[in-house]
Coordinates of C-alpha atoms in Angstrom, one line a residue:
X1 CA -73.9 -74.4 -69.7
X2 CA -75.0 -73.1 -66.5
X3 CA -72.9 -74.4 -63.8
X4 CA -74.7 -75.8 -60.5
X5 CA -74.4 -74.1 -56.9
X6 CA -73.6 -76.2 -54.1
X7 CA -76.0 -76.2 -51.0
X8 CA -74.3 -77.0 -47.7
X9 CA -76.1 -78.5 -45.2
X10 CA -74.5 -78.7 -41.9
X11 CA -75.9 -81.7 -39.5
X12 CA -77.8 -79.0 -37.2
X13 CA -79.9 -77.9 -40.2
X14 CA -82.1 -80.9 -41.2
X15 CA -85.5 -79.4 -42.4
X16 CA -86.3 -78.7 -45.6
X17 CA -87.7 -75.2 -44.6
X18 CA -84.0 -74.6 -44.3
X19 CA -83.2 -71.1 -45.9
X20 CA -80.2 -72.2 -48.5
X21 CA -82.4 -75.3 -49.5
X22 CA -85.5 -72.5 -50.3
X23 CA -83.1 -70.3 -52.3
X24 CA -82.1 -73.5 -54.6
X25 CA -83.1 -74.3 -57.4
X26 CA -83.9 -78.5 -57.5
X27 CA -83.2 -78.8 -61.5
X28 CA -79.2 -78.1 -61.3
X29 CA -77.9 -77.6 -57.6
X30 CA -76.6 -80.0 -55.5
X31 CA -77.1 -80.0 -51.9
X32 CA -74.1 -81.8 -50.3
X33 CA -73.7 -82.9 -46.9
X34 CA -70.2 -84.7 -44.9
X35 CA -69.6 -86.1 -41.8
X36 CA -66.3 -85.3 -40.3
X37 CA -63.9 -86.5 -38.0
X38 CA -62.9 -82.4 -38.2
X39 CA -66.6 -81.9 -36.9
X40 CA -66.4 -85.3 -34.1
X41 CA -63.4 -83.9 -32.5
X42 CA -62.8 -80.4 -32.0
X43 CA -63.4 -81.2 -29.0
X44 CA -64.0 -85.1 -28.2
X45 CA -67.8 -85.2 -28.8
X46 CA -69.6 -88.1 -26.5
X47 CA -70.0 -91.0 -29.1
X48 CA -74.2 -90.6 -28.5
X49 CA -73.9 -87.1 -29.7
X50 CA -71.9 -88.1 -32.7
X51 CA -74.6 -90.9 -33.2
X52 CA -77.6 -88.7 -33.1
X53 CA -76.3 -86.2 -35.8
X54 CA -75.0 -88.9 -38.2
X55 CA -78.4 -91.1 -38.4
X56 CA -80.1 -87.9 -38.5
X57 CA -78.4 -86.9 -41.2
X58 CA -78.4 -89.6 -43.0
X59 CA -81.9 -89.9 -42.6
X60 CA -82.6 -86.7 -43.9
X61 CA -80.2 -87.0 -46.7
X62 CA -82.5 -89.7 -47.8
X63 CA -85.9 -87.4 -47.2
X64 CA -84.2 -85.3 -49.7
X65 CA -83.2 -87.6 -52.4
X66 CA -86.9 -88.7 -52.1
X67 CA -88.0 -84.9 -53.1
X68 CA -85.8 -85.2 -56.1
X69 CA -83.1 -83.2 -54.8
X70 CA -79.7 -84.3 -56.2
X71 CA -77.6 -85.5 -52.9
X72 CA -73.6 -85.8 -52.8
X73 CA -73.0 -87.0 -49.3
X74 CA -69.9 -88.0 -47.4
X75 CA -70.1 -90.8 -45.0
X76 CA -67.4 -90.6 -42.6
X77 CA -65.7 -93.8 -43.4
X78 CA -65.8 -92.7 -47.2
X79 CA -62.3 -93.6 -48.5
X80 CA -62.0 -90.4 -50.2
X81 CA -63.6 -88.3 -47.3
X82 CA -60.8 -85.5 -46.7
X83 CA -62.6 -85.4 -42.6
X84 CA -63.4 -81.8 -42.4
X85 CA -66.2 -79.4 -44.2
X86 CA -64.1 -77.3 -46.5
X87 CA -62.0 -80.2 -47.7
X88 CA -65.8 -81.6 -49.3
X89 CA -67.0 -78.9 -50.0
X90 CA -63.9 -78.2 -52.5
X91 CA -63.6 -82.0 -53.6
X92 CA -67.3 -81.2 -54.6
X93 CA -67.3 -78.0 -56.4
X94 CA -64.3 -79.3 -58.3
X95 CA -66.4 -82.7 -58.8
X96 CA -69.8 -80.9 -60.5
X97 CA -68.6 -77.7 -61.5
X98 CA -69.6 -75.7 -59.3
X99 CA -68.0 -71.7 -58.0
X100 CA -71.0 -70.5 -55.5
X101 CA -71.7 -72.1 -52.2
X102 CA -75.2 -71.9 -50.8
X103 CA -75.6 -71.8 -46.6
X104 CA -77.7 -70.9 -44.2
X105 CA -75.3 -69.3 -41.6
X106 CA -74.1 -71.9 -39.0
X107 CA -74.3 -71.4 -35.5
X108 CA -71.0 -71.6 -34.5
X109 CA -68.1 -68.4 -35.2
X110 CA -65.5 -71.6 -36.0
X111 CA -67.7 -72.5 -38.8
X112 CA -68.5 -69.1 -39.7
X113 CA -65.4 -68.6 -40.1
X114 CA -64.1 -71.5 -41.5
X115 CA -66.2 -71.1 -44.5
X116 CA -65.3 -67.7 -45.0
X117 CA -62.1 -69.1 -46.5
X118 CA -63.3 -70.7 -49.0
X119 CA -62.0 -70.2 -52.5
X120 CA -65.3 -70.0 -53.7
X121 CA -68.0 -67.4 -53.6
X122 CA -70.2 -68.7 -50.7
X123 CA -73.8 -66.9 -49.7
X124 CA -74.4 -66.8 -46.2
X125 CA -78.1 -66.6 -45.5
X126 CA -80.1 -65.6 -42.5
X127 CA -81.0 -68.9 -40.4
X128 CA -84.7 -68.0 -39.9
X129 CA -85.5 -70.8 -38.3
X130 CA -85.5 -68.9 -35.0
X131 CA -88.5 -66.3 -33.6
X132 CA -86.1 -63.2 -33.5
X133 CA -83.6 -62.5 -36.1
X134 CA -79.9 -61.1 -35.3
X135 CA -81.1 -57.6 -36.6
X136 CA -83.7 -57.8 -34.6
X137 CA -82.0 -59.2 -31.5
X138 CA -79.6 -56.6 -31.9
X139 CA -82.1 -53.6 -32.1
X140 CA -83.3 -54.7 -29.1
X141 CA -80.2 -54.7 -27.3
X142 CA -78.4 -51.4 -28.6
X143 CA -79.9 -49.1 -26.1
X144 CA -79.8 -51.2 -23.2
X145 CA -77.8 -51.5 -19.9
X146 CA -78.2 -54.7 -19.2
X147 CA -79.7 -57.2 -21.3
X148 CA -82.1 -59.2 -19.3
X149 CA -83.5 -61.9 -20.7
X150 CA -87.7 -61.2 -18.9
X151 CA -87.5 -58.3 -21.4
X152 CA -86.8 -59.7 -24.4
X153 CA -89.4 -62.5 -23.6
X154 CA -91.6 -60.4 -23.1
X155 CA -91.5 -59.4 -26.5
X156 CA -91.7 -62.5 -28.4
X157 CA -94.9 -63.0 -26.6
X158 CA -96.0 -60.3 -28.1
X159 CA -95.0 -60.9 -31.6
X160 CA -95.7 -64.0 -31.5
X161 CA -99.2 -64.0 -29.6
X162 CA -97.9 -67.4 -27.2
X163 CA -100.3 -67.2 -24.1
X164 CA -101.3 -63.5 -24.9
X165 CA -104.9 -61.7 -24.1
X166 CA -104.6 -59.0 -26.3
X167 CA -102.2 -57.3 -25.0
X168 CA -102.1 -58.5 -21.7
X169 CA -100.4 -61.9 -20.8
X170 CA -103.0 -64.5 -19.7
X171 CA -102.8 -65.3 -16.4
X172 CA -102.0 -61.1 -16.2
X173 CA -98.5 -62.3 -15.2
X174 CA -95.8 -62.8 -17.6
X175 CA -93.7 -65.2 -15.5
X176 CA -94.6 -67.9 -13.7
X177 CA -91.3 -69.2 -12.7
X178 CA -92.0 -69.2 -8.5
X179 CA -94.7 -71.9 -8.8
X180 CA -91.9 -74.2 -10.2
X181 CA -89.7 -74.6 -7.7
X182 CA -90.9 -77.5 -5.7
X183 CA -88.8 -79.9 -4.3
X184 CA -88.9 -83.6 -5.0
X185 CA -91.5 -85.2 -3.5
X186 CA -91.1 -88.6 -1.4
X187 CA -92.5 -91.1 -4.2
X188 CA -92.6 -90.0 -7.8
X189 CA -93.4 -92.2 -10.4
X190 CA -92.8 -90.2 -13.8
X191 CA -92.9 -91.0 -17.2
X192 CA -90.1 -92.5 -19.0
X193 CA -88.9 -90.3 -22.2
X194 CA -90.3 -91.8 -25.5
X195 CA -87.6 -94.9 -26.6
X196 CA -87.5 -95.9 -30.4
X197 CA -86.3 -98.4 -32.0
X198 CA -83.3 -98.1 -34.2
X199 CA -83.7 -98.9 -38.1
X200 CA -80.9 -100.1 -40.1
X201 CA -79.5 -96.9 -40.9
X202 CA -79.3 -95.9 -37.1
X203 CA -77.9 -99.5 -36.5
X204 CA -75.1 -99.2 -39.3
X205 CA -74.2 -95.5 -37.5
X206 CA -73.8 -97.2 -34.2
X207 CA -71.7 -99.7 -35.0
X208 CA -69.6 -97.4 -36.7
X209 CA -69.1 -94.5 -34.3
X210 CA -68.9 -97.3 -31.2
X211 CA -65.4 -98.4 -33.3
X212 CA -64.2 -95.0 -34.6
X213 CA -64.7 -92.8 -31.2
X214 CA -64.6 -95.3 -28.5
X215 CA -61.7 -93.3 -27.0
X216 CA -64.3 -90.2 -26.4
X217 CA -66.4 -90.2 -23.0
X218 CA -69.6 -91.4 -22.8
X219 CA -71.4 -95.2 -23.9
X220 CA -73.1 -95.0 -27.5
X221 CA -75.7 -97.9 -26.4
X222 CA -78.4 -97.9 -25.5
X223 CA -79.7 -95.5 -28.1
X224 CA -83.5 -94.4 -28.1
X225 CA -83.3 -91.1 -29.4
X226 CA -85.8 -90.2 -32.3
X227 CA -83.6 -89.2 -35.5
X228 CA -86.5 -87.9 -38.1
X229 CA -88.7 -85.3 -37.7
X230 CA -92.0 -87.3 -37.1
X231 CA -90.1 -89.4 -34.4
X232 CA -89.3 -86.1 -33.0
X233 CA -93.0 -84.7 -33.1
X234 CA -94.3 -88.3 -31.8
X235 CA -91.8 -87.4 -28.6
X236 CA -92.8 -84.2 -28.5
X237 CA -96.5 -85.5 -28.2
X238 CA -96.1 -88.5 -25.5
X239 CA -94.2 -85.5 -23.1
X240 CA -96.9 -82.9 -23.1
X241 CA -99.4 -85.5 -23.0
X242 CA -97.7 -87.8 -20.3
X243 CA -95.8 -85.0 -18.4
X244 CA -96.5 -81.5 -19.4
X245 CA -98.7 -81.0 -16.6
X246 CA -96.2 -81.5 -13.9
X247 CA -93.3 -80.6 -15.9
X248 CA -93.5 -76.8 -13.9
X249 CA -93.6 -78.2 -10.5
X250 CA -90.7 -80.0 -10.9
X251 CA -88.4 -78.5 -12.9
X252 CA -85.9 -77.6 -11.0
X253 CA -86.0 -81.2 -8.7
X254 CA -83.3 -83.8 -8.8
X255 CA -83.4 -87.1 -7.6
X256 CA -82.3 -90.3 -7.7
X257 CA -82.8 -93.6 -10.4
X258 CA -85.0 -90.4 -12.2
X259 CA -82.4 -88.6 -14.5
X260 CA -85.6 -87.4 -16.8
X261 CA -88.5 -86.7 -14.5
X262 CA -90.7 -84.5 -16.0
X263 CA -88.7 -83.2 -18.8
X264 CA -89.2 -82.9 -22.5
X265 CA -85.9 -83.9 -24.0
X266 CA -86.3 -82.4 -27.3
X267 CA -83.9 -79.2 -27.1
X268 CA -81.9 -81.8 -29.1
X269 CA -84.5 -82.3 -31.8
X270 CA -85.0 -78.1 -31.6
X271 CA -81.6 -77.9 -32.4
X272 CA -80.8 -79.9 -35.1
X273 CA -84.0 -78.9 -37.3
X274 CA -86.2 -82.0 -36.4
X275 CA -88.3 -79.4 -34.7
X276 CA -89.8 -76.2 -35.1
X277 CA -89.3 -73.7 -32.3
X278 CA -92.7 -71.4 -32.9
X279 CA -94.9 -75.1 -33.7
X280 CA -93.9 -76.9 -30.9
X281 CA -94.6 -73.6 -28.2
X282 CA -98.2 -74.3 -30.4
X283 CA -98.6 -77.5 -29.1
X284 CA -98.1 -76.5 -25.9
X285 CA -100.0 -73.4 -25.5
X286 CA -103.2 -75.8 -27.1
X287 CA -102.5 -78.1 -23.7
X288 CA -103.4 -75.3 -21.8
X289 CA -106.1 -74.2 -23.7
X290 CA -107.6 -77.2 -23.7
X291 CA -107.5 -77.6 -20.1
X292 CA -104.4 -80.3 -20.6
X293 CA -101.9 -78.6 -18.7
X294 CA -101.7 -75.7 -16.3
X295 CA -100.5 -72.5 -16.7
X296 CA -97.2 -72.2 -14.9
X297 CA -96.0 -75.5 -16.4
X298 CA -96.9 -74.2 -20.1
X299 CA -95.8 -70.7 -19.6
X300 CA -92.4 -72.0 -18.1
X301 CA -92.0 -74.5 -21.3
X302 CA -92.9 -71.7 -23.7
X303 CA -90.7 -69.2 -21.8
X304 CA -87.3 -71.7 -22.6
X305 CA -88.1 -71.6 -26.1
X306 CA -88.9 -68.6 -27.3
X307 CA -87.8 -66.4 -24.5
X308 CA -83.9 -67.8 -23.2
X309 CA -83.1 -69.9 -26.5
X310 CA -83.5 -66.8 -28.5
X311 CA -82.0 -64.5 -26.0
X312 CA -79.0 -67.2 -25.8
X313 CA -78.5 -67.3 -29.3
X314 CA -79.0 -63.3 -29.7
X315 CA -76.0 -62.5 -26.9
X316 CA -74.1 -65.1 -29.0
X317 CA -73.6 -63.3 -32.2
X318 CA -74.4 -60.0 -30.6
X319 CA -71.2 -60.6 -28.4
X320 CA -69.0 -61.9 -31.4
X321 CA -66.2 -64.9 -31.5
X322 CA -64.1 -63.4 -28.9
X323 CA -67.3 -64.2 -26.3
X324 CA -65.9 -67.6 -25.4
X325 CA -62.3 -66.2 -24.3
X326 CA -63.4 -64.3 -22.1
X327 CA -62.6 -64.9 -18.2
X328 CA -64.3 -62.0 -15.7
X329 CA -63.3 -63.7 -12.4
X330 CA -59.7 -64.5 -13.7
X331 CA -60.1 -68.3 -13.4
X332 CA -57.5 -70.8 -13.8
X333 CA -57.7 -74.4 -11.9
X334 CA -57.9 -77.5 -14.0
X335 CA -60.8 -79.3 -14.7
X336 CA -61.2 -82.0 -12.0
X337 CA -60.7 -85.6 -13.1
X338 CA -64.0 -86.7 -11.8
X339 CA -65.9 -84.9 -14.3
X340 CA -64.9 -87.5 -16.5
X341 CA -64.9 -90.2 -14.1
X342 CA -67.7 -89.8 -11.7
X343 CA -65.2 -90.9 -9.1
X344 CA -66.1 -88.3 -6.2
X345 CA -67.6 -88.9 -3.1
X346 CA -70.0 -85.9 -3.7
X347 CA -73.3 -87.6 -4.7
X348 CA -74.6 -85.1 -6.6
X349 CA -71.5 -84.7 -8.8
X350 CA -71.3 -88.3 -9.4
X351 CA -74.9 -88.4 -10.5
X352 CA -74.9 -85.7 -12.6
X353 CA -71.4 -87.0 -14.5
X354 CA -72.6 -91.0 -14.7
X355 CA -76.0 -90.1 -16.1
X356 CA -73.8 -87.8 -18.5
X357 CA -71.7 -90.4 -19.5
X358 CA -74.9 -92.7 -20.3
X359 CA -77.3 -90.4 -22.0
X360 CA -75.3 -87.5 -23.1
X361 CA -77.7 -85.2 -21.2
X362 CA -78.2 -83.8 -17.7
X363 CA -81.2 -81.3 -17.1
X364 CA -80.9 -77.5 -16.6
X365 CA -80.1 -77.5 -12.5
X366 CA -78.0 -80.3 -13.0
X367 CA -75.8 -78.4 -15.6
X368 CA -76.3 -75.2 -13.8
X369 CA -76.6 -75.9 -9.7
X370 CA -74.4 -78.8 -9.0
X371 CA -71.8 -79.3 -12.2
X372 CA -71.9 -75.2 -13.3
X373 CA -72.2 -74.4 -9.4
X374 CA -69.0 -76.4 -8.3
X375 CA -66.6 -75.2 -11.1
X376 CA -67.0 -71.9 -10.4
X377 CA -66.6 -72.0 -6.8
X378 CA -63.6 -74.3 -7.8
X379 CA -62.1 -71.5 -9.8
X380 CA -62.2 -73.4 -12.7
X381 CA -60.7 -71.6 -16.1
X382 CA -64.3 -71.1 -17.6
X383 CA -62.6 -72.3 -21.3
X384 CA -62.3 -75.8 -19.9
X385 CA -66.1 -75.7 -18.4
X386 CA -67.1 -74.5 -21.6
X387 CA -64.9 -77.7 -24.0
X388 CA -66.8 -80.0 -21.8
X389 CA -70.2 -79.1 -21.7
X390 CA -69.4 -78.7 -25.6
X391 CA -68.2 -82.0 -25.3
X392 CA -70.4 -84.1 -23.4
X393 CA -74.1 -82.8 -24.2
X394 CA -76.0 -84.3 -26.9
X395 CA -78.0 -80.9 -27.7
X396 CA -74.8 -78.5 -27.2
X397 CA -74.2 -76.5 -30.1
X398 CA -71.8 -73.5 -29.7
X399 CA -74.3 -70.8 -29.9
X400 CA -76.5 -72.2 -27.1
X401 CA -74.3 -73.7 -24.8
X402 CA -71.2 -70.9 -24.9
X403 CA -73.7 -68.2 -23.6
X404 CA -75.3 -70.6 -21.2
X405 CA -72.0 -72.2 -19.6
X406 CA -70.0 -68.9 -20.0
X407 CA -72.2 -66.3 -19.0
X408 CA -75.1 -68.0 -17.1
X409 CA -72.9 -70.9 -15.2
X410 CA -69.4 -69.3 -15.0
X411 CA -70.1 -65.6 -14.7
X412 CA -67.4 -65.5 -17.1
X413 CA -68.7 -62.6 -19.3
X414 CA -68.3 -60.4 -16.2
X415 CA -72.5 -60.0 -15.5
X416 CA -74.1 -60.0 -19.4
X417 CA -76.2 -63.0 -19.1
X418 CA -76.6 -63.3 -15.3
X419 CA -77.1 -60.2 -12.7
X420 CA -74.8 -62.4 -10.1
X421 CA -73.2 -65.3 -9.8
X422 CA -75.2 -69.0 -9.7
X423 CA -73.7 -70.0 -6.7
X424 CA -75.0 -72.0 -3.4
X425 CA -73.8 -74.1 -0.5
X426 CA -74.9 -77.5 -0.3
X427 CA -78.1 -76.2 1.1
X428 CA -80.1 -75.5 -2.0
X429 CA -78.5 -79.2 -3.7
X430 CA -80.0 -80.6 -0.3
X431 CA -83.8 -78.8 -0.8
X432 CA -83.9 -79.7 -4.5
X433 CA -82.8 -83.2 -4.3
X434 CA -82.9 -86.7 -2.5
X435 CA -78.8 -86.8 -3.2
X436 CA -77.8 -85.6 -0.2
X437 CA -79.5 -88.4 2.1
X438 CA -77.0 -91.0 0.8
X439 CA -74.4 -88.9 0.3
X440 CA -71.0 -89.7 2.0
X441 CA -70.7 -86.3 3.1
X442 CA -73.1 -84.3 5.5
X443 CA -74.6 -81.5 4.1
X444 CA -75.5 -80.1 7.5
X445 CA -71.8 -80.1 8.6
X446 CA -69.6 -77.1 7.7
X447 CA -65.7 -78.3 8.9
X448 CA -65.6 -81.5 9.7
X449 CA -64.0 -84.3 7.9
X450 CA -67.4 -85.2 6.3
X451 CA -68.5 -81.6 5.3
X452 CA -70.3 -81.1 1.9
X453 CA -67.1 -79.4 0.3
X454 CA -70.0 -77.1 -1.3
X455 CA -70.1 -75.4 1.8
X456 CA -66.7 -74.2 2.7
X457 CA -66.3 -73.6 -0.9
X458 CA -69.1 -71.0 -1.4
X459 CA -67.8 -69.1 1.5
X460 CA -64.2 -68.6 0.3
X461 CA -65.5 -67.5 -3.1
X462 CA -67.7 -64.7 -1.9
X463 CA -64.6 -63.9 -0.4
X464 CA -62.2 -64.4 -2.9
X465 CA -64.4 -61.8 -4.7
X466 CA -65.6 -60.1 -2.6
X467 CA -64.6 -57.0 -4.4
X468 CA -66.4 -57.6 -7.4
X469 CA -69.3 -58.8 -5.9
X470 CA -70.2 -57.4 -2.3
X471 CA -71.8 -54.2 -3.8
X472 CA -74.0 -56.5 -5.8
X473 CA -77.8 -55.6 -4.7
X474 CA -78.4 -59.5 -5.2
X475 CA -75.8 -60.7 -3.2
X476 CA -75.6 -58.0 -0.3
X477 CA -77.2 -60.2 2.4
X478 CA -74.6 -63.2 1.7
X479 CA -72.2 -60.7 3.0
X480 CA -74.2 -59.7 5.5
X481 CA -74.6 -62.8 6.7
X482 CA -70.8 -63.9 6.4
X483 CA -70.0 -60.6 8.6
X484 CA -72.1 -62.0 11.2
X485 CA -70.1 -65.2 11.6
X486 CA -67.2 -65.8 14.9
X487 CA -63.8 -64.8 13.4
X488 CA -62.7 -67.8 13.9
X489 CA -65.4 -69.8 12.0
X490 CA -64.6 -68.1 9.3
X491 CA -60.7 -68.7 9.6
X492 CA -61.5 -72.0 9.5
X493 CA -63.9 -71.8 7.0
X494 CA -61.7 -70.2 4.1
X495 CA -58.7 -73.1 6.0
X496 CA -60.9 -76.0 4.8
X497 CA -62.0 -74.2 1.4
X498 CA -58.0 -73.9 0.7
X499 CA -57.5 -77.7 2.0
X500 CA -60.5 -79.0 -0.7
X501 CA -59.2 -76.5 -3.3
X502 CA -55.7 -78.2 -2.9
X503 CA -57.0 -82.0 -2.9
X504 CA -58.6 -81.1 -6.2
X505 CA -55.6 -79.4 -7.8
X506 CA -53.7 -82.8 -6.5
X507 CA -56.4 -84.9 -8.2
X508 CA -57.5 -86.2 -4.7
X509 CA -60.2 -88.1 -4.1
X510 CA -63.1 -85.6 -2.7

């Protein structure tokens, strides 16, 4: 009797294009899927996140028991649910038979590795659900100095034709990216994200992670999020339709009672298989085409995707497991208790971390420019950054957000992903939001007892590294400019950085 294989497929891998479920073969292998308490807290996953990935799974399990697979699936409230991956995948195999375990390679090193101890013979396949493959990632990188992400972009534009003339890119410019920094306007009315309504399944999963993981951060209702792949294409379709067209302009803006704006809200859906990288960059690109949407707001869209998600994902494996202990700047502060809380008198943290706590998701300048931006002046141990934003995000997966909250936010991999630091004073938070006007500091004020703490702070860490950094090309004129200052405005500059610095050790309120 030929004995089955088992197919593993991980909750970030729901399409049935998925490489391990193409190499099966549907007459006598059995895919197998398992929630985990192992997989909710490694670290304490916000209870939306968790949410999300079970009714999606679930749903999917039952798209594929509708194609005639054969399903074995492990709900986590199963009484004979062992909670972690390997523990079901060897309860199964014993179960049906099986010795060989199917899987398309995860996207995490823990899971990589976890699976590598398997006592069964397990074939790891290729995820080619992604524009550039590791060998090809890697090819592109092994001759290379620095590994700057415009580069590689420009090269999936090329192989994959998105917004090309030939071989020229339309527009004759290959970035667009300095047409989309406005700042909030005045008034804005945009577009609320597409809101579904939750079937019984999602209901059931509710209900069950509000009980089981009520202790993590973050509130599990409301939930709106689409969890099959034609609610994900149907949000996909209301955002370039409704707000493609300003999403460039505004981008990078931040404002109050508008935690979405113009953005898409599908690098969760991207992520987890509901949609397909290369198809959706389609849908844009035919907005432009047809006159939908202009080009800087399609071209900076396009350029997430399929230039830094696949440059994210290539420094990832290219760098190895070892990436996320890394610690360039030698940082070791505790993370502040108020980004858990909110409890800050610094609007724009408060913002970002209460809008995190409600919708597991905060958009790029929010992560990067006022959460990111603050740690790392903080001298915050990069490893604790990195558990959180793993923690809190509802589209973090290791392999996209280590590089992004390492390397990009933290500066952590010592320059790989970013040429300098992310850092600003409360001056750029100021021009690219409305926070600032009812904040209970004062942006404008440097020292006094109402300074914007961003302020001293960005000071005393161009100082504090100034050995690292002040040969820098990028960062030359912040030097400049600090040299220029009265001796004894900088005194009491770096005095009121160490003051802040202290509070926050103390778990002050700031």
């Amino acid at each position: 009797m030929v004995k089955p294989n088992l197919i593993l497929v991980l909750g970030d891998q729901l399409t049935l294009d998925l490489a391990a479920i193409r190499q099966a073969d549907k007459s006598k292998d059995v895919i197998i899927m398992a929630e985990a308490d192992a997989e909710a807290e490694y670290v304490n996953h916000h209870p939306k996140k968790i949410a999300f990935i079970f009714s999606a799974m679930r749903h999917f399990a039952n798209t594929l028991w509708a194609s005639g697979w054969k399903v074995l699936y492990s709900k986590v409230d199963d009484p004979q649910n062992s909670q972690n991956i390997l523990g079901e995948i060897l309860r199964y195999a014993d179960e049906v038979g099986a010795n060989e375990l199917i899987v398309t390679k995860p996207g995490e090193w823990r899971l990589i590795e976890l699976l590598n101890e398997a006592p069964l013979e397990v074939k790891m396949i290729e995820d080619d659900r992604f524009i550039a493959s590791q060998v090809e990632f890697e090819n592109w990188a092994h001759d290379k100095k620095t590994l700057r992400m415009e580069f590689f972009y420009r090269e999936m534009r090329r192989k994959t034709g998105l917004l090309m003339d030939g071989d020229k890119p339309i527009g004759d410019k290959w970035n667009f990216d300095q047409e989309n920094r406005k700042s909030p306007p005045k008034k804005i009315i945009s577009p609320a994200p597409t809101e579904f309504n939750n079937d019984k399944i999602t209901e059931d999963v509710l209900v069950l992670v509000n009980a089981r993981y009520n202790s993590h951060f973050g509130d599990v209702y409301p939930f709106n999020y689409a969890v099959t792949p034609d609610d994900a294409n149907v949000a996909l379709d209301k955002f370039i339709k409704n707000s493609l067209p300003l999403f460039g302009d505004y981008q990078d803006a931040m404002m109050l009672g508008e935690p979405f704006l113009y953005h898409a809200l599908i690098s969760l859906y991207l992520n987890t298989g509901l949609l397909d990288p290369l198809e959706t960059c389609r849908k844009v690109e035919k907005a432009f085409i047809t006159g939908l949407a202009p080009l800087n707001a399609v071209e900076g869209f396009i350029r997430q995707i399929i230039g830094w998600r696949e440059y994210i994902r290539g420094i990832y494996f290219l760098k190895g497991p070892d990436y996320i202990n890394q610690n360039y700047l030698n940082a070791k502060a505790k993370l502040p208790s108020f980004y858990w809380s909110g409890d800050t008198k610094m609007q724009c943290i408060s913002q970002a971390v209460l809008q995190t706590k409600k919708y597991s998701y905060a958009h790029h300048i929010q992560r990067l420019m006022v959460t990111g931006n603050f740690a790392l002046l903080a001298d915050i141990d990069p490893k604790e950054v990195h558990r959180w934003y793993l923690s809190v995000y509802i589209d973090a997966f290791e392999w996209v957000e280590a590089p992004n909250t390492l390397g990009m936010s933290q500066f952590s991999d010592g320059g790989v992903v970013a040429s300098k630091p992310y850092i600003s004073s409360g001056a750029y938070i100021s021009r690219m939001s409305n926070y600032c006007k009812s904040c209970h500091y004062d942006v404008k004020d440097k020292l006094g007892d109402r300074a914007c703490p961003f302020n001293a702070l960005y000071w005393d860490f161009l100082i504090r590294h100034e050995e690292k950094f002040s040969s820098n090309p990028r960062m030359r004129q912040m030097y400049r400019n600090w040299e220029r200052q009265d001796a004894n405005l900088k005194s009491a500059t770096l005095a009121k950085a160490k003051k802040i610095l202290s509070d926050i050790s103390k778990n002050r309120m700031i």
